[in-house]
């Protein structure tokens, strides 16, 4: 940790002093016996060779009641108190999912005004989801973990993995899409990468924070099956596959109890059923009650709008412990979890990883995630890639060509080292031989002369690259509020129509999350979804548009034709009434709804084009080992075009006669493969019994029934050329 960011009053942890003293004693000592004696006096909790639980119990036994309490709540916006006499340093937490946020506070949300808190700004979470590449998730987590260590952080508040239930949720851009399996696989990679750097990730927001509207109070009523099959699996994967050390409770309520101290979610499911051993922290100001905080599974209270000593888990909890209202064992369990995370991430060890920042590797990861997450949605008559050699002029139009996004969106915003805008990326790539003009086209307040100038620029150019979509202004893709509708703002629908009428070679690139496009989609030859592509986004986008990179991103969420088609809106279950939102669509979220109801989406889940073509063939089912996999699905993919490209092969399962209603199909596996022109590869995806199971809310366990399952494989949820039937021989019950 650079000394500049040591908090003013923080002393070097005593462990270092002890260690030096030991060495000094050893150096002066006449005999080896006394060295051994000095080593032997090192307390177990400081001895990295001791088992984790031994260290935790040893340290726990040395803490006073007041010291224990001090570990359970904040002492500034993003820290908890040090205990210098035991060498416990202050713990530093920070947002968030897209990089290490700038420092604030200590006691306000205002920027700390530092000059050393820049960071690599990764693309937004939904872009990472669109890569369908867990190895990239690992690489991104690792880079963020390294920068977190460099900046002296201990717990990073990400990834965010709430399921995209409605297109309007203001934080959809931060999350990984609509599918529990995809979100679970992607977040596990990210968490393993981040935690490999001696920090803890903190997966959030547990659970059902699927809208920003009334987020602090809204009560969610969700059927048990939907809870188990849609909203919890990614969190379970974060715990059981990712090994995440921290979980953040959500602001909202589940069935009448706030999620930050919800007994069912935290005690029963997370800690008991899933065996989570780490700590549960509140979202900032998400704690509301001392008794519930004491008893219902909260281990660390952050962000409450009160003096730190008055936090629910501070003085009020202490008083309750002293009066016997709350059991001492409950206190020890909370402290134990905090200590476990601290010791497991090597906070007390001399050789903790030091981190690094803004390395070439970090920049590469940021660019690669963008390159693999950008989705080519439409490409008629080879409108893309652009040929720099034959194009003489390009009109770049649209405010998003020059807008910086990395700092926006609230808690996930990053003070980026730099941010390559799309315009800059295009200038970098197009070279001197292409005459590139820029015209803003639209602005917040809709000035008509901007549109006139843009249309004139479009007329004068060989091709147009239109850069529009959304941004992080409040009311669009931004924390704290939802969007009002799914429309393009600032008169963009009309503007795009005018531009394409003037110049048919108009490539539309949209940033942000999904919007309605019926006004112009059939008129434009090519459409690219670029999300918020991070600080290397402009370069990545230019490389995709000019064909240096062959696009391989796939939608992690269904794009509906219109808002009213998507389930929560079709059924009138958004944003809720009288403080409660009822998830009456149950399991039918995203493509599960569109497929089961035979509704045509605008672009289906898993869709994404390439500049090459792939052929799927030869599906076969190979018996598995019986436990981990019951069957392995094998098939071939061949690159039948002329460019190298990566394809995401997707596997969906459909049960033919389930005893309880199930969605038409569910994603149960995928693999991204890179193929040279002409190259053919065999893909093998093992399926375990869980791949066939649904949650039986009567038996309260997962059930895979002896039935015929159609296994479908292909390039998107709506284009599945391979299919085979699999007969599961016997019933399998799996505990939740
Ligand atoms: C957000 C969290 C974030 C926290 C700290 C809250 O408002 O919901 O995601 O980690 O603030 O900034």
PDB file of C-alpha atoms and ligand atoms in Angstrom, residues 77-78 94-97 101 104 109 157-158 171 174-175 204-205 209 212 215 248-249 251 281-285 410-412 479, ligand 1:
ATOM      1  CA  UNK A  77     -18.225   5.771   5.017  1.00  0.00           C
ATOM      2  CA  UNK A  78     -16.026   2.914   3.795  1.00  0.00           C
ATOM      3  CA  UNK A  94     -14.677   0.270  -1.884  1.00  0.00           C
ATOM      4  CA  UNK A  95     -16.958   0.088  -4.885  1.00  0.00           C
ATOM      5  CA  UNK A  96     -17.258  -1.608  -7.079  1.00  0.00           C
ATOM      6  CA  UNK A  97     -17.907  -3.921  -9.946  1.00  0.00           C
ATOM      7  CA  UNK A 101     -13.882   3.786  -7.281  1.00  0.00           C
ATOM      8  CA  UNK A 104     -14.685   9.763  -0.807  1.00  0.00           C
ATOM      9  CA  UNK A 109     -20.247  11.247  -0.122  1.00  0.00           C
ATOM     10  CA  UNK A 157     -18.121  -4.191  -3.493  1.00  0.00           C
ATOM     11  CA  UNK A 158     -18.846  -6.228  -6.582  1.00  0.00           C
ATOM     12  CA  UNK A 171     -28.919  -0.619 -12.648  1.00  0.00           C
ATOM     13  CA  UNK A 174     -24.140  -3.079 -13.818  1.00  0.00           C
ATOM     14  CA  UNK A 175     -25.489  -6.618 -13.733  1.00  0.00           C
ATOM     15  CA  UNK A 204     -24.460  -7.897  -4.341  1.00  0.00           C
ATOM     16  CA  UNK A 205     -27.357  -7.226  -3.817  1.00  0.00           C
ATOM     17  CA  UNK A 209     -33.010  -5.773  -5.914  1.00  0.00           C
ATOM     18  CA  UNK A 212     -34.427   1.059  -8.275  1.00  0.00           C
ATOM     19  CA  UNK A 215     -35.546   0.361  -3.662  1.00  0.00           C
ATOM     20  CA  UNK A 248     -24.076  -7.532   0.497  1.00  0.00           C
ATOM     21  CA  UNK A 249     -27.725  -7.539   1.486  1.00  0.00           C
ATOM     22  CA  UNK A 251     -32.141  -2.588   0.123  1.00  0.00           C
ATOM     23  CA  UNK A 281     -22.694  -6.706   5.138  1.00  0.00           C
ATOM     24  CA  UNK A 282     -25.564  -4.319   4.734  1.00  0.00           C
ATOM     25  CA  UNK A 283     -25.981  -2.095   1.740  1.00  0.00           C
ATOM     26  CA  UNK A 284     -25.314   1.519   2.697  1.00  0.00           C
ATOM     27  CA  UNK A 285     -28.163   2.568   4.966  1.00  0.00           C
ATOM     28  CA  UNK A 410     -23.270   6.431  -9.284  1.00  0.00           C
ATOM     29  CA  UNK A 411     -21.558   3.830  -7.100  1.00  0.00           C
ATOM     30  CA  UNK A 412     -20.131   1.823 -10.007  1.00  0.00           C
ATOM     31  CA  UNK A 479     -28.490   4.002  -9.746  1.00  0.00           C
TER      32      UNK A 479
HETATM   33  C1  LIG B   1     -25.274   0.730  -3.555  1.00  0.00           C
HETATM   34  C2  LIG B   1     -24.200  -0.331  -3.424  1.00  0.00           C
HETATM   35  C3  LIG B   1     -22.877   0.310  -3.161  1.00  0.00           C
HETATM   36  C4  LIG B   1     -22.987   1.165  -1.906  1.00  0.00           C
HETATM   37  C5  LIG B   1     -21.710   1.869  -1.528  1.00  0.00           C
HETATM   38  C6  LIG B   1     -25.269   1.686  -2.381  1.00  0.00           C
HETATM   39  O1  LIG B   1     -26.101   2.756  -2.634  1.00  0.00           O
HETATM   40  O2  LIG B   1     -26.538   0.124  -3.665  1.00  0.00           O
HETATM   41  O3  LIG B   1     -24.153  -1.107  -4.584  1.00  0.00           O
HETATM   42  O4  LIG B   1     -21.881  -0.657  -3.032  1.00  0.00           O
HETATM   43  O5  LIG B   1     -23.974   2.165  -2.114  1.00  0.00           O
HETATM   44  O6  LIG B   1     -21.412   2.863  -2.445  1.00  0.00           O
END
